[in-house]
XYZ file of C-alpha atoms in Angstrom:
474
model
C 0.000 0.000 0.000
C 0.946 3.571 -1.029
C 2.254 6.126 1.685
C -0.916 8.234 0.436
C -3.483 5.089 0.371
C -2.080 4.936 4.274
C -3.336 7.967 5.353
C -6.577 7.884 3.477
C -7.350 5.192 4.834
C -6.395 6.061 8.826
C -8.424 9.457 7.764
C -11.615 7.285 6.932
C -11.292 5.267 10.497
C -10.461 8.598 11.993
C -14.008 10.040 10.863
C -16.072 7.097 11.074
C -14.834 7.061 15.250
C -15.431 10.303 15.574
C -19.130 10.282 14.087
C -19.695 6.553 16.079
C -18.316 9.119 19.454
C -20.737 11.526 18.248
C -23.876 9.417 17.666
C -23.105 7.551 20.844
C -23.083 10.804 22.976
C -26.562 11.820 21.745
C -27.994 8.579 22.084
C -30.800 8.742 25.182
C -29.740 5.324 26.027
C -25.926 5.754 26.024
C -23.983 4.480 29.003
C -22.546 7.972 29.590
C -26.157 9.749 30.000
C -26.849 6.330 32.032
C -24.192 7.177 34.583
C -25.200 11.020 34.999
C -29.023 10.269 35.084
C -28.591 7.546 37.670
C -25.427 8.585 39.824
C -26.652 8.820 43.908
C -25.965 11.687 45.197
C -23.880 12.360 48.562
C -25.392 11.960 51.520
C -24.853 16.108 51.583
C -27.024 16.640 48.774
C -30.132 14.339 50.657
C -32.285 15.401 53.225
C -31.955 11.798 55.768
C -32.935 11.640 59.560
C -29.514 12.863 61.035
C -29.855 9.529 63.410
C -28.905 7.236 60.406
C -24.972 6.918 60.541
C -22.915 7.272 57.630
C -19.763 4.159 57.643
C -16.866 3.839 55.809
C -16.643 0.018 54.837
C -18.228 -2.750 53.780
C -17.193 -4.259 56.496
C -19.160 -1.658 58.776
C -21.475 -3.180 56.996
C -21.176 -6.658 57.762
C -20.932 -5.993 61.460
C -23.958 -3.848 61.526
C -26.217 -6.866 59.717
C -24.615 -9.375 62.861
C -25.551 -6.927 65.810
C -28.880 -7.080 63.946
C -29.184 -10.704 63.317
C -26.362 -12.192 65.242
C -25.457 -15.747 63.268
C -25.396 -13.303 59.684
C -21.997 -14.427 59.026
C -21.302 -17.678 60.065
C -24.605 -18.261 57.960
C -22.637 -16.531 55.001
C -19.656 -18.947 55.790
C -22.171 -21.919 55.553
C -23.687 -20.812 52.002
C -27.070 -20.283 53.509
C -27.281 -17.139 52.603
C -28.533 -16.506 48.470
C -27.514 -13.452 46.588
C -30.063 -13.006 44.358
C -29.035 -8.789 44.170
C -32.712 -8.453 42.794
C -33.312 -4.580 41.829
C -36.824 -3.029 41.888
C -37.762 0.290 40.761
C -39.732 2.702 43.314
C -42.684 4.479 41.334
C -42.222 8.273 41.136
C -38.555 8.211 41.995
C -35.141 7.780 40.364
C -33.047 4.813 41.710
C -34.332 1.753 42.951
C -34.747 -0.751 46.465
C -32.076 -3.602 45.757
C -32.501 -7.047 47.715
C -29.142 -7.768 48.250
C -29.092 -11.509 50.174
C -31.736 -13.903 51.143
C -31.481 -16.176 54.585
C -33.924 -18.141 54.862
C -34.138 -19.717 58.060
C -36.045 -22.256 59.883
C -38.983 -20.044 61.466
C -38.014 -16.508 59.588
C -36.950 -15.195 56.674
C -34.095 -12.064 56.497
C -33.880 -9.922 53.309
C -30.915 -7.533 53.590
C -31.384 -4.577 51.099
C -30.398 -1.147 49.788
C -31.873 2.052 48.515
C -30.166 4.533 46.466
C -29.878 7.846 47.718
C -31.701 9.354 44.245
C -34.752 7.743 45.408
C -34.406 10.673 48.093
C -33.998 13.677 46.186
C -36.432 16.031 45.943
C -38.809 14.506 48.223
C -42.175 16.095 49.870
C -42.097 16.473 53.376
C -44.973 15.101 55.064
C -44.158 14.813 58.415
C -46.802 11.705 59.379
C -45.102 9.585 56.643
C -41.550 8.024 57.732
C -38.685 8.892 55.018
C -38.461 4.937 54.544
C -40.389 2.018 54.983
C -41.023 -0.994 53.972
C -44.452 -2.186 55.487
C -45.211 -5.254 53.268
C -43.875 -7.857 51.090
C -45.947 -10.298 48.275
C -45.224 -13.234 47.184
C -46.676 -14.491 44.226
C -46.748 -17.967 42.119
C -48.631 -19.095 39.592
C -47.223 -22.603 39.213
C -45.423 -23.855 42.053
C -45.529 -25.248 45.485
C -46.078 -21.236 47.188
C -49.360 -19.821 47.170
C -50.046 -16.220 47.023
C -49.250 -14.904 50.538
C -48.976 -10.940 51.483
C -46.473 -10.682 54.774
C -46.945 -7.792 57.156
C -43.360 -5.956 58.413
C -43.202 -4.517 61.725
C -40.515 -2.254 61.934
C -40.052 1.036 64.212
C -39.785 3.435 61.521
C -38.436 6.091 63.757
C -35.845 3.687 64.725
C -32.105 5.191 62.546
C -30.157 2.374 64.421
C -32.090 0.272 61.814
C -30.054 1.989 59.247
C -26.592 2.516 57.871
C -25.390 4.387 54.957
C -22.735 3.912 52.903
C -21.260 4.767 49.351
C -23.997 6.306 48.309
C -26.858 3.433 49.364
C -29.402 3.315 52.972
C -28.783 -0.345 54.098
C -31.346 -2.033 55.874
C -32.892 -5.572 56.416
C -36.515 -6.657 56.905
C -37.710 -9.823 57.915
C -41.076 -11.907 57.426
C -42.086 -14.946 58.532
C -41.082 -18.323 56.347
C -42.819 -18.817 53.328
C -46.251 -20.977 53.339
C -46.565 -23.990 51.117
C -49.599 -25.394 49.304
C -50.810 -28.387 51.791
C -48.983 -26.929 54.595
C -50.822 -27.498 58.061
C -50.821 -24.005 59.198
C -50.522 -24.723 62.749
C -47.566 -26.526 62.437
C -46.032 -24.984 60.046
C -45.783 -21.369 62.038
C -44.043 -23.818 64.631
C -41.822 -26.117 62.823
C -39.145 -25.930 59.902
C -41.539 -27.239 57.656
C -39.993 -28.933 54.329
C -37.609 -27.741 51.713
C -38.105 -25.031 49.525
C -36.517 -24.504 45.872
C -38.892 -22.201 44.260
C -38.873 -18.931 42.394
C -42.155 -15.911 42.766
C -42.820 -13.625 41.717
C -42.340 -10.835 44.843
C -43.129 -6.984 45.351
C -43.047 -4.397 47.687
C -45.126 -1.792 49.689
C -43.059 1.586 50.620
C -44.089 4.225 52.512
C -41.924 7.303 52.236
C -42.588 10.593 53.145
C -45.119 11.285 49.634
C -46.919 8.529 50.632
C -47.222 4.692 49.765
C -45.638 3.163 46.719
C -45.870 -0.001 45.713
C -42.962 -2.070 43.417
C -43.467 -4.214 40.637
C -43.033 -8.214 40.988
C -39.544 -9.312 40.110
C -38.874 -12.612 40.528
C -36.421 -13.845 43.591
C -35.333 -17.189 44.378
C -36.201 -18.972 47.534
C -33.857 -21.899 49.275
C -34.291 -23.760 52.889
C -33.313 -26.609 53.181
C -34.437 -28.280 56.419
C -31.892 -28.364 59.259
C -29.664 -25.820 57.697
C -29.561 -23.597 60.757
C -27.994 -26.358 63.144
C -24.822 -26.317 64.167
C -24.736 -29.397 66.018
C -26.800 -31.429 67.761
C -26.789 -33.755 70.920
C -28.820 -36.395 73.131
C -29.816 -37.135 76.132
C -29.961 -39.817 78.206
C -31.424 -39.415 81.083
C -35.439 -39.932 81.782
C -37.975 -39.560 85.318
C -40.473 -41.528 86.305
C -42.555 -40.923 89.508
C -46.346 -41.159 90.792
C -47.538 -41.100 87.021
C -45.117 -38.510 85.812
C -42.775 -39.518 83.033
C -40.270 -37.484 81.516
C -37.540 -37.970 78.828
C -35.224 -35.393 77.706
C -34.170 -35.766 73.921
C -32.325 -33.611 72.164
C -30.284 -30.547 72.419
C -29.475 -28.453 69.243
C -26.986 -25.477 68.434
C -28.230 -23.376 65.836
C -27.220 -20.168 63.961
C -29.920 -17.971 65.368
C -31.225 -19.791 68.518
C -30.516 -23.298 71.040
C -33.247 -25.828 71.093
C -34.056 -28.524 73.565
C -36.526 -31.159 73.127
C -38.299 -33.640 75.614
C -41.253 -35.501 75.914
C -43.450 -34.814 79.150
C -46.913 -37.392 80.156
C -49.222 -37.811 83.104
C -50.914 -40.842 83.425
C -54.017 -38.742 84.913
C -53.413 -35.147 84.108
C -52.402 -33.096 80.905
C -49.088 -31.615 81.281
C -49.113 -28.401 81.028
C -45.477 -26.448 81.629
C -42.897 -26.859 83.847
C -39.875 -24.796 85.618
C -36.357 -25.550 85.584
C -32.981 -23.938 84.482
C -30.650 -24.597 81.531
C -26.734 -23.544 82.014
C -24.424 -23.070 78.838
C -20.783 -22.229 79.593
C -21.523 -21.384 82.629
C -24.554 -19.020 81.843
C -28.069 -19.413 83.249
C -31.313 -19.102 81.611
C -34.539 -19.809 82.848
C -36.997 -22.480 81.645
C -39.665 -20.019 80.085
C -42.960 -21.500 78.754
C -41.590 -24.538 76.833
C -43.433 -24.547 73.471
C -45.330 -27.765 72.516
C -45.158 -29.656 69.194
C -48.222 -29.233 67.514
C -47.821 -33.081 65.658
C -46.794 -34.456 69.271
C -48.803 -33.285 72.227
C -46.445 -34.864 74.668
C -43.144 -33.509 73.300
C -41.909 -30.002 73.969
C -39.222 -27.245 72.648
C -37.169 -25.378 75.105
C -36.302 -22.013 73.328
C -32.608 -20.517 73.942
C -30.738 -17.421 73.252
C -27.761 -18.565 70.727
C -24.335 -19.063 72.704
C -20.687 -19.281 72.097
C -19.025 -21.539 70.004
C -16.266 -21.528 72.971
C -19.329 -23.440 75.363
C -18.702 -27.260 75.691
C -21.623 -27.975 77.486
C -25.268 -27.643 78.243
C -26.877 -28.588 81.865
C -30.583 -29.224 82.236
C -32.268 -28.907 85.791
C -35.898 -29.389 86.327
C -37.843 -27.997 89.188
C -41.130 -29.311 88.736
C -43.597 -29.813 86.211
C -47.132 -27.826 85.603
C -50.356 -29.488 84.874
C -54.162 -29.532 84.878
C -56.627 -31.016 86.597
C -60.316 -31.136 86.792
C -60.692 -29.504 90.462
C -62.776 -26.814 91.669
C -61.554 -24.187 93.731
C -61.827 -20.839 94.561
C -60.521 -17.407 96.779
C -62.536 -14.331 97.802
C -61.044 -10.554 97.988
C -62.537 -8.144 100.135
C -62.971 -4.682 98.081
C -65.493 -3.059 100.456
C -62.578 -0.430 101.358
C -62.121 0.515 97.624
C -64.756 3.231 97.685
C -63.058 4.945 101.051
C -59.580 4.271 99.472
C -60.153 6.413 96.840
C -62.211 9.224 97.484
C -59.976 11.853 98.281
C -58.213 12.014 95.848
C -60.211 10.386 92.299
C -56.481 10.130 90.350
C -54.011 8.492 93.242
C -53.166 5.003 93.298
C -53.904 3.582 96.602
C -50.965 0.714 97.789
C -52.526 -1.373 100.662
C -50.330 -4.845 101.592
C -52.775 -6.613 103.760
C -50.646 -10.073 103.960
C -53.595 -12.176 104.751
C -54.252 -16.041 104.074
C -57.004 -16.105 101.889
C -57.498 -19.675 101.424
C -55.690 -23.028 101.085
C -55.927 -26.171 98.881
C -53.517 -28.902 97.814
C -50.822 -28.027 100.508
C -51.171 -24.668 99.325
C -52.106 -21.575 101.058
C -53.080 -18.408 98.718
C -51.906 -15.098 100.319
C -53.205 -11.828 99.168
C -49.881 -9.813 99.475
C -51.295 -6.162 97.525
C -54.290 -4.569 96.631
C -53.464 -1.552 93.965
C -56.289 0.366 93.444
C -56.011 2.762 90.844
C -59.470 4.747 89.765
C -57.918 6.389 86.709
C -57.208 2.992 85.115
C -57.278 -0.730 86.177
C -56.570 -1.867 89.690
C -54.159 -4.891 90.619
C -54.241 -7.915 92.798
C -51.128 -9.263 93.540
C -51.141 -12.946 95.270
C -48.371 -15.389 96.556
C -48.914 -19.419 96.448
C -47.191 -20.643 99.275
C -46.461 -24.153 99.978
C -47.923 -25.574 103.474
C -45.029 -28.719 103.445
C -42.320 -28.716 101.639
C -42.607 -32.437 101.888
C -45.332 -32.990 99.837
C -44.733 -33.396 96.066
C -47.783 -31.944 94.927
C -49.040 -28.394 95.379
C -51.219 -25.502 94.176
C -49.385 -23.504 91.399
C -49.924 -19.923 90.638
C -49.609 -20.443 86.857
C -52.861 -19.668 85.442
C -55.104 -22.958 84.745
C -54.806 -22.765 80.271
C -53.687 -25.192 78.827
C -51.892 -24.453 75.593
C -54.345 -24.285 72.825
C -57.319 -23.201 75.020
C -57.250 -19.663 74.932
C -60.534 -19.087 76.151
C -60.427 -18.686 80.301
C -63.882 -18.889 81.182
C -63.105 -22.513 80.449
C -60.874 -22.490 83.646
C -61.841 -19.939 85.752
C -64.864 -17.178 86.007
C -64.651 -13.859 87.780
C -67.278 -13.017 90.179
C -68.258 -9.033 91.504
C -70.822 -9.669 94.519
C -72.074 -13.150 92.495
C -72.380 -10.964 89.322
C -70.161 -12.796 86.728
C -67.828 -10.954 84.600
C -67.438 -11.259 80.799
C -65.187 -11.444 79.467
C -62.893 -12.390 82.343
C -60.111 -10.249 83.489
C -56.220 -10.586 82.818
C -54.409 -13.046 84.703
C -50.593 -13.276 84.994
C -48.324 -15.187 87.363
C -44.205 -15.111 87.812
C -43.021 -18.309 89.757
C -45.313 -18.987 92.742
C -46.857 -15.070 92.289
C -50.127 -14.417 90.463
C -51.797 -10.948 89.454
C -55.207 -10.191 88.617
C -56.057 -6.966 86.790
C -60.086 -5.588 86.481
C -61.117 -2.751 85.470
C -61.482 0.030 88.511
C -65.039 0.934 88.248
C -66.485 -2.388 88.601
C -65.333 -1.791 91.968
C -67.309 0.741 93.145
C -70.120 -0.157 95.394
C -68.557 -3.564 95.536
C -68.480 -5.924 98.921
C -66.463 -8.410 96.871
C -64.527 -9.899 94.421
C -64.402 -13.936 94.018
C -62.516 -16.208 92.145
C -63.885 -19.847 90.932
C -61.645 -22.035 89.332
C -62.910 -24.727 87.324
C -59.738 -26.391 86.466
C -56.585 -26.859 89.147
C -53.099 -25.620 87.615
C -51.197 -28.580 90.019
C -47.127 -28.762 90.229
C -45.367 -31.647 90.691
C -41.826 -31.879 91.865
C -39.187 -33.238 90.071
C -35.438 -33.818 90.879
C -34.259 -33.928 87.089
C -30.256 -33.290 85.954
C -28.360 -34.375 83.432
C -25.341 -32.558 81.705
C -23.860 -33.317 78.173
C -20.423 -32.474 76.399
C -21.122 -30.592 73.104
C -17.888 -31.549 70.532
């Protein structure tokens, strides 16, 4: 080729970049135009609730999503945690809500997200309306095994520690309960892990920002559990009690990302176990046996909940106290309220404190001691009571532990509350705390009143049990 064909010809390449460069810059949809229309702003140039903190990292990150969900990264370590980095637009504003990771765990599910600071910009201000919220996600599937379901988020949308910023994005996480399946038995399934779960839907979400509410459109996201994911490890027991008709066996105990499990099985040959008190100690920490939550499938076997623990802890100690359940017994106490009216009459907004101390009655080795009146005319009044033991001895006795059963939520089953013989309905709350029980009825029922009577249909009976056993956790 010629010296002049050369140049003609680097002259021709020379124009045809330069009018490709020019087309490209006035094309609408060139990446260029892309970057300018869609670059987030400083946090400077938004208007954000000075409470949310700005960090520096990704790493801030990271630590902020474990103080919020403690177990976040050893779950990322396991490859629980999807990534489906799912974007979806927010109607009426530039930039978009981004669901960064998926964890689907055994009772809950944990979407950690972002929001670009353009969806921020000139905003309205409406001071009723948060700046950000996400108040409800949908999940939708039109061939699969999920069925449409719409899942309410409670948040405190005042609450900044819920937020972080960071290079140029609001982090946040929301979490929902886990996904319903078609055929699932809804009882059980809000108490168990349920089965596996390998689907795509179709899902959505309802904002409210400060110009109101805004819903997305459906994108579809994956969804992955796999039953048993969340344990760590997992140990038996041995060890089992059997005693005038009681029988228990403990089970199980299980480690698990976000909480400790342990399971036993709990009969009476006469009565329905009910609860039962005890203590659980895990390197050398003590919780207390809290309402053990039965297995909807099993009626006789039970979940102890626990907060998680250390993977330092090589052990896990169960002690048993004694064991709640119910009877059909009739019983009842009677509170003397004639002094309410004088109590209160000087002064129609002071709480009155009297501490009488009085037996009040006594069944099953167990005398019932009214330790407080509270009344309170402005709002309810309160009856606080003690169950004291007559023998320590015995191995039965009177608990204060109100007599429901799990499952029967209705009280006037178990007890009814009386005013002068006058019945109430619906009944007043009941509460107990160990061997203490507390009644609270509304104040003006009280006025005029001679007296207030409790009949129990149903006896709330303990049992005692000497129950230990101790395991080494590898």
């Amino acid at each position: 080729m010629s010296h002049k064909a050369r140049w003609i010809l680097i002259a021709i390449i020379s124009a045809g970049f330069t009018i490709a460069v020019y087309w490209s810059m006035n094309d609408d949809d060139n990446a260029t135009e892309k970057l300018t229309v869609f670059q987030n702003p400083s946090v400077e140039e938004v208007e954000l609730p000075s409470g949310i903190e700005e960090v520096e990292s990704r790493e801030d990150i990271e630590q902020f999503y474990e103080a919020q969900m403690p177990g976040y990264k050893k779950a990322k370590e396991m490859n629980i945690v999807q990534s489906p980095e799912q974007s979806f637009d927010i109607p009426e504003h530039e930039g978009c809500l981004t669901v960064n990771e998926i964890w689907h765990s055994e009772y809950q599910i944990f979407m950690f997200y972002t929001v670009d600071l353009a969806v921020f910009e000139d905003k309205e201000n409406s001071p009723p309306h948060p700046f950000f919220n996400v108040s409800e996600v949908n999940i939708h599937q039109e061939n699969g095994e999920l069925p449409t379901q719409t899942h309410p988020v409670h948040t405190s949308e005042r609450d900044y520690n819920l937020f972080k910023i960071h290079d140029g994005k609001l982090y946040s996480l929301i979490q929902i309960p886990r996904l319903s399946q078609e055929g699932m038995d809804q009882q059980s399934g809000s108490h168990g892990p349920g089965s596996a779960i390998d689907e795509s839907a179709l899902t959505s979400f309802r904002i409210e920002m400060e110009d109101g509410f805004h819903t997305t459109e459906e994108s579809k996201v994956h969804y992955t559990y796999e039953p048993g994911q969340d344990t760590l490890y997992s140990g038996r027991f041995n060890e089992k009690f059997e005693q005038d008709g009681l029988t228990i066996r403990l089970k199980e105990f299980e480690r698990g990302l976000l909480s400790n499990k342990i399971s036993l099985e709990m009969e009476h040959e006469d009565y329905d176990a009910a609860s039962l008190e005890g203590t659980v100690t895990i390197g050398g920490e003590v919780f207390t046996i809290d309402h053990p939550r039965p297995n909807r499938k099993d009626p006789d076997t039970f979940e102890i909940g626990l907060p998680p623990d250390g993977d330092e802890d090589d052990s896990v100690k169960i002690d048993i106290d004694h064991v709640t359940m119910l009877r059909d017994e009739e019983y009842s106490f009677a509170i003397d309220v004639s002094d309410y009216d004088e109590m209160v009459e000087s002064d129609k907004n002071e709480q009155v404190r009297l501490n009488p101390e009085e037996k009040i009655a006594g069944h099953l080795n167990t005398d019932i001691i009214l330790e407080e009146k509270n009344y309170n005319p402005s709002a309810n009044s309160q009856f606080r009571l003690s169950y004291v033991q007559q023998s320590e001895d015995e191995q039965l006795f009177l608990s204060a532990q109100p007599p429901i059963s799990y499952g029967e939520f209705n009280s006037n089953e178990s007890f009814s509350v009386f005013i002068d013989d006058e019945e109430m309905s619906p009944n007043p709350g009941m509460g107990f705390e160990n061997d203490t029980a507390f009644l609270d009825i509304s104040s003006y029922t009280l006025e005029g009143a001679e007296e207030l009577r409790i009949d129990f249909n149903k006896a709330a009976i303990a049992q005692k049990v000497d129950l230990t056993e101790e395991i080494q956790l590898d």
